[in-house]
Amino acid sequence: MVQKAKILLVDDRPENLLALEAILSALDQTLVRASSGEEALKALLTDDFAVILLDVQMPGMDGFETAAHIKRRERTRDIPIIFLTAINHGPHHTFRGYAAGAVDYISKPFDPWVLRAKVSVFVELYMKNCQLREQAALLRLQLEGGGKAAGGDAKEPAGLLAELSARLAAVEEQAEALSKQLDDESADAAAVATAAHLERKLTGLRRALDALEPGTGSSASSVPSQN
């Protein structure tokens, strides 16, 4: 079972963090608070996050600087960042947010429903990627172990392939449904790109699995890396 996704909330004002928690609690995911850029970077050292909600105006290390540090780290550079700001300095200010690596830029006060919907898309993409990595890891483990299950019991190759194919089909079906949900002019470009990347990885894994059918002569080396 895939665990709950973690969402990082970064804001120096406790009341703003409380408001974000109230809005996002309906998603039933793990919400992690950070009251500064430094605290956010510390949290990112040990935990994986589906998305980061980052306040722009913070004392000390502001949102732009924090985002720059996040994007420089290999471990965290692909985590989507949604900037939240209480002020609007015009197009230049917005451009600076996107240049820092933000996938979205929302001015306060924001519509709670819209924010929740945007965050839920990135949570879904994160969960699908987790499932995909698990299936790829299981496939490699089974092939390298000569068809043995995690508990040590041997499985017939045909049965193993059928089980893996069924699991992959479930992920493919969910990914297809998510892509249709994003097939809208109002969908975030970053979310659409991430969904397309997920579909490409699923296609690669499906091809590798199909190549393992009896008579193909393929081996474990056929399994692509799902990074």
Coordinates of N, CA and C in Angstrom, one line a residue:
M1 N 0.8 -1.2 0.0 CA 0.0 0.0 0.0 C 0.9 1.2 0.0
V2 N 0.5 2.2 -0.8 CA 1.3 3.5 -0.9 C 0.9 4.3 0.3
Q3 N 1.9 4.8 1.0 CA 1.6 5.7 2.2 C 1.0 7.0 1.7
K4 N 0.5 7.8 2.7 CA 0.0 9.1 2.4 C 1.2 10.0 1.9
A5 N 0.8 10.9 1.0 CA 1.8 11.9 0.5 C 2.0 13.0 1.5
K6 N 3.2 13.5 1.5 CA 3.5 14.6 2.4 C 3.5 15.9 1.6
I7 N 2.9 16.9 2.2 CA 2.8 18.3 1.6 C 3.5 19.2 2.6
L8 N 4.4 20.0 2.1 CA 5.2 20.9 2.9 C 4.6 22.3 2.8
L9 N 4.2 22.9 3.9 CA 3.6 24.2 4.0 C 4.7 25.1 4.7
V10 N 5.1 26.2 3.9 CA 6.1 27.1 4.4 C 5.6 28.5 4.5
D11 N 5.5 29.0 5.7 CA 5.0 30.4 6.0 C 5.5 30.8 7.4
D12 N 6.0 32.0 7.5 CA 6.5 32.5 8.8 C 5.4 32.9 9.8
R13 N 4.1 32.9 9.3 CA 3.0 33.3 10.1 C 2.1 32.1 10.5
P14 N 2.0 31.8 11.8 CA 1.3 30.6 12.3 C -0.2 30.6 11.8
E15 N -0.8 31.8 11.7 CA -2.2 31.9 11.3 C -2.4 31.4 9.8
N16 N -1.4 31.7 9.0 CA -1.4 31.3 7.6 C -1.3 29.8 7.5
L17 N -0.4 29.3 8.3 CA -0.2 27.8 8.3 C -1.5 27.1 8.7
L18 N -2.1 27.7 9.7 CA -3.3 27.1 10.2 C -4.4 27.1 9.2
A19 N -4.5 28.2 8.4 CA -5.5 28.3 7.3 C -5.2 27.3 6.2
L20 N -3.9 27.1 5.9 CA -3.6 26.2 4.9 C -4.0 24.8 5.3
E21 N -3.7 24.5 6.6 CA -4.0 23.1 7.1 C -5.5 22.9 7.0
A22 N -6.3 23.9 7.3 CA -7.8 23.8 7.3 C -8.3 23.5 5.9
I23 N -7.6 24.2 4.9 CA -8.1 24.0 3.5 C -7.7 22.7 3.0
L24 N -6.5 22.2 3.3 CA -5.9 21.0 2.7 C -6.2 19.7 3.5
S25 N -6.8 19.9 4.7 CA -7.1 18.7 5.5 C -8.0 17.7 4.8
A26 N -8.9 18.2 4.0 CA -9.9 17.3 3.3 C -9.2 16.4 2.3
L27 N -7.9 16.6 1.9 CA -7.2 15.7 1.0 C -6.7 14.5 1.8
D28 N -6.7 14.5 3.1 CA -6.3 13.4 3.9 C -4.9 12.9 3.6
Q29 N -4.0 13.9 3.6 CA -2.6 13.6 3.4 C -1.8 14.2 4.6
T30 N -0.5 13.9 4.6 CA 0.3 14.4 5.8 C 0.8 15.8 5.5
L31 N 0.4 16.7 6.3 CA 0.8 18.1 6.2 C 1.9 18.5 7.2
V32 N 3.0 19.0 6.6 CA 4.2 19.3 7.4 C 4.4 20.8 7.4
R33 N 4.6 21.4 8.6 CA 4.8 22.8 8.7 C 6.3 23.2 8.7
A34 N 6.5 24.4 8.2 CA 7.9 25.0 8.3 C 7.7 26.5 8.4
S35 N 8.2 27.1 9.4 CA 8.0 28.5 9.6 C 9.1 29.4 9.0
S36 N 10.0 28.8 8.3 CA 11.1 29.6 7.6 C 11.7 28.8 6.4
G37 N 12.4 29.5 5.6 CA 13.1 28.8 4.5 C 14.1 27.8 5.0
E38 N 14.8 28.2 6.1 CA 15.8 27.3 6.6 C 15.2 26.0 7.2
E39 N 14.0 26.2 7.9 CA 13.3 25.0 8.4 C 12.8 24.1 7.3
A40 N 12.4 24.7 6.2 CA 11.9 24.0 5.1 C 13.0 23.1 4.5
L41 N 14.1 23.7 4.3 CA 15.3 23.0 3.7 C 15.7 21.8 4.6
K42 N 15.6 22.0 5.9 CA 15.9 21.0 6.8 C 15.0 19.8 6.7
A43 N 13.7 20.1 6.6 CA 12.7 19.0 6.4 C 12.9 18.3 5.1
L44 N 13.3 19.0 4.1 CA 13.5 18.3 2.8 C 14.8 17.4 2.8
L45 N 15.6 17.5 3.8 CA 16.8 16.6 3.8 C 16.4 15.2 4.1
T46 N 15.3 14.9 4.8 CA 15.0 13.6 5.3 C 13.7 13.0 4.7
D47 N 12.7 13.9 4.3 CA 11.4 13.4 3.8 C 11.2 13.8 2.4
D48 N 10.4 12.9 1.7 CA 10.0 13.2 0.4 C 8.6 13.8 0.4
F49 N 8.4 14.8 -0.5 CA 7.2 15.6 -0.5 C 6.6 15.6 -1.9
A50 N 5.2 15.6 -2.0 CA 4.5 15.6 -3.2 C 4.5 17.0 -3.8
V51 N 4.4 18.0 -3.0 CA 4.3 19.4 -3.4 C 4.7 20.3 -2.3
I52 N 5.2 21.5 -2.6 CA 5.5 22.5 -1.6 C 4.7 23.8 -1.8
L53 N 4.1 24.2 -0.7 CA 3.4 25.5 -0.8 C 4.3 26.5 -0.1
L54 N 4.8 27.5 -0.8 CA 5.9 28.3 -0.3 C 5.5 29.8 -0.3
D55 N 5.5 30.4 0.9 CA 5.2 31.9 1.0 C 6.4 32.7 0.4
V56 N 6.1 33.7 -0.3 CA 7.2 34.5 -0.9 C 7.8 35.5 0.1
Q57 N 7.0 36.2 0.9 CA 7.5 37.2 1.8 C 7.8 36.6 3.2
M58 N 9.0 36.3 3.4 CA 9.4 35.8 4.7 C 10.7 36.5 5.1
P59 N 10.9 36.8 6.4 CA 12.1 37.4 6.9 C 13.3 36.4 6.8
G60 N 14.4 37.0 6.6 CA 15.6 36.2 6.4 C 15.6 35.6 5.0
M61 N 15.6 34.3 4.9 CA 15.5 33.6 3.6 C 14.1 33.7 3.0
D62 N 13.9 34.5 1.9 CA 12.6 34.6 1.4 C 12.2 33.4 0.5
G63 N 11.0 33.4 -0.1 CA 10.6 32.3 -0.9 C 11.4 32.0 -2.1
F64 N 11.8 33.1 -2.8 CA 12.7 33.0 -4.0 C 14.0 32.3 -3.7
E65 N 14.6 32.7 -2.6 CA 15.9 32.1 -2.2 C 15.7 30.6 -1.8
T66 N 14.7 30.4 -1.0 CA 14.4 29.0 -0.6 C 14.2 28.1 -1.8
A67 N 13.4 28.6 -2.8 CA 13.2 27.8 -4.0 C 14.4 27.5 -4.8
A68 N 15.3 28.5 -4.8 CA 16.6 28.3 -5.5 C 17.4 27.2 -4.9
H69 N 17.4 27.2 -3.6 CA 18.1 26.1 -2.9 C 17.5 24.7 -3.1
I70 N 16.2 24.7 -3.2 CA 15.4 23.5 -3.4 C 15.8 22.9 -4.8
K71 N 15.8 23.8 -5.8 CA 16.0 23.4 -7.2 C 17.5 23.0 -7.4
R72 N 18.4 23.5 -6.6 CA 19.8 23.1 -6.8 C 20.1 21.7 -6.2
R73 N 19.3 21.2 -5.3 CA 19.5 19.9 -4.8 C 18.9 18.8 -5.7
E74 N 19.7 17.8 -6.0 CA 19.3 16.7 -6.9 C 18.1 16.0 -6.3
R75 N 18.1 15.8 -4.9 CA 17.0 15.1 -4.3 C 15.6 15.8 -4.4
T76 N 15.7 17.2 -4.4 CA 14.4 17.9 -4.3 C 14.1 18.8 -5.5
R77 N 14.9 18.8 -6.5 CA 14.7 19.7 -7.6 C 13.4 19.5 -8.4
D78 N 12.9 18.2 -8.4 CA 11.7 17.9 -9.2 C 10.4 18.1 -8.4
I79 N 10.5 18.5 -7.1 CA 9.3 18.7 -6.3 C 8.6 19.9 -6.8
P80 N 7.3 19.9 -7.1 CA 6.5 21.0 -7.6 C 6.4 22.1 -6.4
I81 N 6.6 23.4 -6.8 CA 6.5 24.4 -5.8 C 5.4 25.4 -6.2
I82 N 4.5 25.6 -5.3 CA 3.4 26.6 -5.6 C 3.7 27.8 -4.7
F83 N 4.0 29.0 -5.3 CA 4.3 30.2 -4.5 C 3.0 30.8 -4.0
L84 N 3.0 31.3 -2.8 CA 1.8 32.1 -2.3 C 2.3 33.4 -1.9
T85 N 1.6 34.5 -2.3 CA 2.1 35.8 -1.9 C 0.9 36.7 -1.6
A86 N 1.1 37.6 -0.6 CA 0.0 38.5 -0.2 C 0.0 39.8 -1.0
I87 N 1.1 40.0 -1.8 CA 1.2 41.3 -2.6 C 1.5 40.9 -4.1
N88 N 1.2 41.9 -4.9 CA 1.4 41.7 -6.3 C 2.2 42.9 -6.9
H89 N 3.5 42.6 -7.2 CA 4.4 43.7 -7.7 C 4.3 43.7 -9.3
G90 N 3.4 43.0 -9.9 CA 3.3 43.1 -11.3 C 4.0 41.9 -12.0
P91 N 4.0 41.9 -13.3 CA 4.6 40.8 -14.1 C 6.0 40.4 -13.8
H92 N 6.8 41.4 -13.5 CA 8.2 41.1 -13.2 C 8.3 40.2 -11.9
H93 N 7.5 40.5 -10.9 CA 7.5 39.8 -9.7 C 7.1 38.3 -9.9
T94 N 6.0 38.2 -10.8 CA 5.5 36.9 -11.1 C 6.5 36.1 -11.9
F95 N 7.2 36.8 -12.9 CA 8.2 36.1 -13.7 C 9.3 35.6 -12.8
R96 N 9.7 36.4 -11.8 CA 10.8 36.0 -10.9 C 10.4 34.7 -10.2
G97 N 9.1 34.5 -9.8 CA 8.6 33.3 -9.2 C 8.8 32.1 -10.1
Y98 N 8.3 32.2 -11.3 CA 8.5 31.1 -12.3 C 9.9 30.8 -12.6
A99 N 10.7 31.9 -12.7 CA 12.1 31.7 -12.9 C 12.8 30.9 -11.8
A100 N 12.3 31.1 -10.6 CA 12.9 30.4 -9.4 C 12.4 28.9 -9.4
G101 N 11.5 28.5 -10.3 CA 11.2 27.1 -10.3 C 9.7 26.8 -9.9
A102 N 8.9 27.8 -9.7 CA 7.5 27.6 -9.3 C 6.7 27.0 -10.4
V103 N 5.8 26.1 -10.1 CA 4.9 25.6 -11.1 C 3.6 26.4 -11.1
D104 N 3.4 27.2 -10.1 CA 2.2 28.1 -10.0 C 2.5 29.2 -9.0
Y105 N 1.7 30.3 -9.2 CA 1.9 31.5 -8.4 C 0.6 32.1 -8.1
I106 N 0.2 32.0 -6.8 CA -1.1 32.3 -6.4 C -1.1 33.5 -5.4
S107 N -1.9 34.5 -5.7 CA -2.0 35.7 -4.8 C -3.0 35.5 -3.7
K108 N -2.7 36.0 -2.5 CA -3.7 35.9 -1.4 C -4.5 37.2 -1.5
P109 N -5.8 37.1 -1.1 CA -6.5 35.9 -0.6 C -6.8 35.0 -1.8
F110 N -6.6 33.7 -1.6 CA -6.9 32.8 -2.7 C -8.2 32.0 -2.5
D111 N -8.7 31.5 -3.5 CA -9.9 30.6 -3.4 C -9.5 29.3 -2.8
P112 N -10.0 28.9 -1.7 CA -9.7 27.6 -1.0 C -9.9 26.4 -1.9
W113 N -11.0 26.4 -2.7 CA -11.3 25.3 -3.6 C -10.3 25.2 -4.7
V114 N -9.9 26.3 -5.3 CA -8.9 26.3 -6.3 C -7.6 25.8 -5.8
L115 N -7.1 26.3 -4.7 CA -5.9 25.8 -4.1 C -5.9 24.3 -3.8
R116 N -7.0 23.9 -3.2 CA -7.1 22.4 -2.9 C -7.1 21.6 -4.2
A117 N -7.7 22.1 -5.2 CA -7.8 21.3 -6.5 C -6.4 21.2 -7.1
K118 N -5.7 22.3 -7.1 CA -4.3 22.3 -7.7 C -3.4 21.4 -6.9
V119 N -3.4 21.4 -5.6 CA -2.6 20.6 -4.8 C -2.9 19.1 -5.0
S120 N -4.2 18.8 -5.1 CA -4.7 17.4 -5.2 C -4.1 16.8 -6.5
V121 N -4.0 17.6 -7.6 CA -3.4 17.1 -8.8 C -2.0 16.6 -8.6
F122 N -1.2 17.4 -7.9 CA 0.2 17.0 -7.7 C 0.3 15.9 -6.8
V123 N -0.6 15.8 -5.8 CA -0.6 14.6 -4.9 C -0.9 13.3 -5.7
E124 N -1.9 13.4 -6.6 CA -2.2 12.2 -7.4 C -1.0 11.8 -8.3
L125 N -0.4 12.8 -8.9 CA 0.8 12.4 -9.7 C 1.9 11.8 -8.9
Y126 N 2.1 12.3 -7.7 CA 3.1 11.8 -6.8 C 2.8 10.3 -6.5
M127 N 1.5 10.1 -6.1 CA 1.1 8.7 -5.7 C 1.3 7.7 -6.9
K128 N 1.0 8.2 -8.1 CA 1.1 7.3 -9.3 C 2.6 7.0 -9.5
N129 N 3.4 8.0 -9.4 CA 4.9 7.8 -9.5 C 5.4 6.8 -8.5
C130 N 4.9 6.9 -7.3 CA 5.3 5.9 -6.2 C 4.9 4.5 -6.6
Q131 N 3.7 4.4 -7.1 CA 3.2 3.1 -7.5 C 4.0 2.5 -8.6
L132 N 4.4 3.3 -9.6 CA 5.2 2.9 -10.7 C 6.5 2.4 -10.3
R133 N 7.2 3.2 -9.3 CA 8.5 2.8 -8.8 C 8.4 1.5 -8.1
E134 N 7.3 1.3 -7.4 CA 7.2 0.0 -6.6 C 7.0 -1.2 -7.6
Q135 N 6.3 -1.0 -8.6 CA 6.1 -2.1 -9.6 C 7.4 -2.4 -10.3
A136 N 8.1 -1.4 -10.7 CA 9.4 -1.6 -11.4 C 10.4 -2.3 -10.4
A137 N 10.4 -1.9 -9.1 CA 11.3 -2.5 -8.2 C 10.9 -4.0 -8.0
L138 N 9.6 -4.2 -7.9 CA 9.2 -5.6 -7.7 C 9.5 -6.5 -8.9
L139 N 9.4 -5.9 -10.0 CA 9.7 -6.7 -11.3 C 11.2 -7.1 -11.3
R140 N 12.0 -6.1 -11.0 CA 13.5 -6.4 -11.0 C 13.8 -7.4 -9.9
L141 N 13.2 -7.3 -8.7 CA 13.5 -8.2 -7.6 C 13.0 -9.6 -8.0
Q142 N 11.9 -9.8 -8.6 CA 11.4 -11.1 -8.9 C 12.3 -11.7 -10.0
L143 N 12.7 -10.9 -11.0 CA 13.5 -11.5 -12.0 C 14.9 -11.8 -11.5
E144 N 15.5 -11.0 -10.7 CA 16.8 -11.3 -10.2 C 16.8 -12.5 -9.2
G145 N 15.6 -12.7 -8.5 CA 15.5 -13.8 -7.6 C 15.0 -15.0 -8.2
G146 N 15.0 -15.1 -9.5 CA 14.5 -16.3 -10.2 C 13.1 -16.6 -10.0
G147 N 12.3 -15.6 -9.8 CA 10.8 -15.8 -9.7 C 10.4 -16.0 -8.3
K148 N 11.2 -15.7 -7.3 CA 10.8 -15.9 -5.9 C 10.1 -14.6 -5.4
A149 N 9.0 -14.8 -4.6 CA 8.3 -13.7 -4.0 C 9.0 -13.2 -2.8
A150 N 8.5 -12.0 -2.3 CA 9.2 -11.4 -1.2 C 9.3 -12.3 0.0
G151 N 8.3 -13.2 0.2 CA 8.4 -14.1 1.3 C 9.2 -15.3 1.1
G152 N 9.8 -15.5 -0.1 CA 10.7 -16.6 -0.4 C 10.0 -17.7 -1.1
D153 N 8.8 -17.6 -1.4 CA 8.1 -18.7 -2.1 C 8.2 -18.5 -3.6
A154 N 8.6 -19.6 -4.3 CA 8.8 -19.5 -5.7 C 7.4 -19.4 -6.4
K155 N 7.4 -18.7 -7.5 CA 6.2 -18.6 -8.3 C 6.5 -19.0 -9.7
E156 N 5.5 -19.6 -10.4 CA 5.7 -19.9 -11.8 C 5.9 -18.7 -12.6
P157 N 6.8 -18.6 -13.6 CA 7.0 -17.4 -14.4 C 5.7 -16.8 -15.0
A158 N 4.9 -17.7 -15.5 CA 3.6 -17.2 -16.1 C 2.7 -16.5 -15.1
G159 N 2.7 -17.1 -13.9 CA 1.8 -16.5 -12.8 C 2.4 -15.2 -12.4
L160 N 3.7 -15.1 -12.3 CA 4.4 -13.9 -11.8 C 4.1 -12.8 -12.8
L161 N 4.3 -13.1 -14.1 CA 4.1 -12.1 -15.2 C 2.6 -11.6 -15.2
A162 N 1.7 -12.6 -15.0 CA 0.3 -12.2 -15.0 C 0.0 -11.3 -13.8
E163 N 0.6 -11.5 -12.6 CA 0.4 -10.7 -11.5 C 0.9 -9.3 -11.7
L164 N 2.2 -9.2 -12.2 CA 2.8 -7.9 -12.4 C 2.0 -7.2 -13.5
S165 N 1.5 -7.9 -14.5 CA 0.8 -7.2 -15.6 C -0.5 -6.6 -15.0
A166 N -1.2 -7.4 -14.2 CA -2.4 -6.9 -13.6 C -2.2 -5.7 -12.7
R167 N -1.1 -5.7 -11.9 CA -0.8 -4.5 -11.1 C -0.5 -3.3 -11.9
L168 N 0.3 -3.5 -13.0 CA 0.7 -2.4 -13.9 C -0.6 -1.9 -14.6
A169 N -1.5 -2.8 -15.0 CA -2.7 -2.3 -15.6 C -3.5 -1.4 -14.8
A170 N -3.5 -1.7 -13.4 CA -4.3 -0.9 -12.5 C -3.7 0.6 -12.5
V171 N -2.4 0.6 -12.5 CA -1.7 2.0 -12.4 C -2.0 2.7 -13.8
E172 N -1.9 1.9 -14.9 CA -2.1 2.5 -16.2 C -3.6 3.1 -16.3
E173 N -4.5 2.4 -15.7 CA -5.9 2.8 -15.8 C -6.1 4.1 -15.0
Q174 N -5.4 4.2 -13.8 CA -5.5 5.4 -13.0 C -4.8 6.6 -13.6
A175 N -3.7 6.3 -14.3 CA -2.9 7.4 -15.0 C -3.7 7.9 -16.1
E176 N -4.4 7.0 -16.9 CA -5.2 7.4 -18.0 C -6.4 8.3 -17.5
A177 N -7.0 8.0 -16.4 CA -8.1 8.8 -15.9 C -7.6 10.1 -15.5
L178 N -6.4 10.2 -14.9 CA -5.8 11.5 -14.4 C -5.5 12.3 -15.6
S179 N -5.0 11.7 -16.7 CA -4.6 12.5 -17.9 C -5.9 13.1 -18.5
K180 N -7.0 12.3 -18.5 CA -8.3 12.9 -19.1 C -8.7 14.0 -18.2
Q181 N -8.5 13.9 -16.9 CA -8.9 15.0 -16.0 C -8.2 16.3 -16.3
L182 N -6.9 16.1 -16.7 CA -6.0 17.2 -17.0 C -6.2 17.8 -18.4
D183 N -6.9 17.0 -19.2 CA -7.1 17.4 -20.6 C -8.1 18.6 -20.8
D184 N -7.6 19.7 -20.3 CA -8.4 20.9 -20.2 C -7.5 22.1 -20.4
E185 N -8.0 23.2 -21.0 CA -7.2 24.3 -21.3 C -6.8 25.0 -20.0
S186 N -7.6 24.9 -18.9 CA -7.2 25.5 -17.7 C -6.3 24.7 -16.8
A187 N -5.9 23.5 -17.2 CA -5.0 22.7 -16.5 C -3.6 23.3 -16.4
D188 N -2.9 23.2 -15.3 CA -1.5 23.7 -15.2 C -0.6 23.0 -16.2
A189 N 0.2 23.7 -16.9 CA 1.1 23.1 -17.8 C 2.1 22.2 -17.2
A190 N 2.6 22.5 -16.0 CA 3.5 21.6 -15.2 C 2.8 20.3 -14.9
A191 N 1.6 20.3 -14.5 CA 0.9 19.1 -14.1 C 0.7 18.2 -15.4
V192 N 0.4 18.9 -16.5 CA 0.2 18.1 -17.8 C 1.5 17.5 -18.2
A193 N 2.6 18.2 -18.1 CA 3.9 17.7 -18.4 C 4.3 16.5 -17.5
T194 N 4.0 16.6 -16.2 CA 4.3 15.6 -15.3 C 3.5 14.3 -15.6
A195 N 2.3 14.5 -15.9 CA 1.4 13.4 -16.3 C 1.9 12.7 -17.5
A196 N 2.4 13.5 -18.5 CA 2.9 12.9 -19.8 C 4.2 12.1 -19.5
H197 N 5.0 12.6 -18.6 CA 6.2 11.9 -18.2 C 5.9 10.6 -17.5
L198 N 4.9 10.6 -16.7 CA 4.4 9.4 -16.0 C 4.0 8.3 -17.1
E199 N 3.2 8.8 -18.0 CA 2.7 7.9 -19.1 C 3.8 7.3 -19.9
R200 N 4.9 8.1 -20.1 CA 6.0 7.5 -20.9 C 6.7 6.4 -20.1
K201 N 6.8 6.6 -18.8 CA 7.5 5.6 -18.0 C 6.6 4.4 -17.9
L202 N 5.3 4.6 -17.8 CA 4.4 3.4 -17.8 C 4.5 2.6 -19.1
T203 N 4.6 3.3 -20.2 CA 4.8 2.7 -21.5 C 6.1 1.9 -21.6
G204 N 7.1 2.4 -21.1 CA 8.4 1.7 -21.0 C 8.4 0.5 -20.2
L205 N 7.7 0.6 -19.1 CA 7.6 -0.6 -18.2 C 6.7 -1.7 -18.8
R206 N 5.6 -1.2 -19.5 CA 4.8 -2.2 -20.2 C 5.5 -2.9 -21.3
R207 N 6.3 -2.2 -22.0 CA 7.1 -2.9 -23.1 C 8.1 -3.9 -22.5
A208 N 8.7 -3.5 -21.4 CA 9.7 -4.4 -20.8 C 9.0 -5.7 -20.3
L209 N 7.8 -5.5 -19.8 CA 7.0 -6.6 -19.2 C 6.6 -7.5 -20.4
D210 N 6.1 -6.9 -21.5 CA 5.7 -7.7 -22.6 C 6.8 -8.5 -23.3
A211 N 8.0 -7.9 -23.2 CA 9.2 -8.5 -23.7 C 9.6 -9.8 -23.0
L212 N 9.1 -9.9 -21.7 CA 9.4 -11.1 -20.9 C 8.5 -12.3 -21.2
E213 N 7.5 -12.1 -22.0 CA 6.7 -13.2 -22.4 C 7.5 -14.4 -22.9
P214 N 7.1 -15.6 -22.6 CA 7.9 -16.8 -23.1 C 8.1 -16.7 -24.6
G215 N 9.4 -17.0 -25.0 CA 9.7 -17.1 -26.4 C 10.4 -15.8 -26.9
T216 N 10.5 -14.7 -26.0 CA 11.1 -13.5 -26.5 C 12.6 -13.5 -26.3
G217 N 13.0 -14.3 -25.3 CA 14.5 -14.4 -25.1 C 15.0 -13.2 -24.3
S218 N 14.1 -12.4 -23.7 CA 14.6 -11.2 -22.9 C 15.0 -11.6 -21.5
S219 N 15.7 -10.7 -20.9 CA 16.1 -10.9 -19.5 C 15.8 -9.8 -18.6
A220 N 16.3 -9.8 -17.4 CA 16.1 -8.7 -16.4 C 16.6 -7.4 -16.9
S221 N 17.6 -7.5 -17.8 CA 18.3 -6.3 -18.2 C 17.3 -5.4 -19.1
S222 N 16.2 -6.1 -19.5 CA 15.2 -5.3 -20.3 C 14.4 -4.3 -19.5
V223 N 14.4 -4.5 -18.2 CA 13.6 -3.6 -17.3 C 14.2 -2.2 -17.2
P224 N 13.5 -1.2 -17.6 CA 14.1 0.1 -17.6 C 14.2 0.7 -16.2
S225 N 15.1 1.6 -16.0 CA 15.2 2.2 -14.7 C 14.1 3.3 -14.6
Q226 N 13.3 3.3 -13.4 CA 12.2 4.2 -13.2 C 12.6 5.3 -12.2
N227 N 13.5 6.2 -12.6 CA 13.9 7.2 -11.7 C 13.0 8.4 -11.7

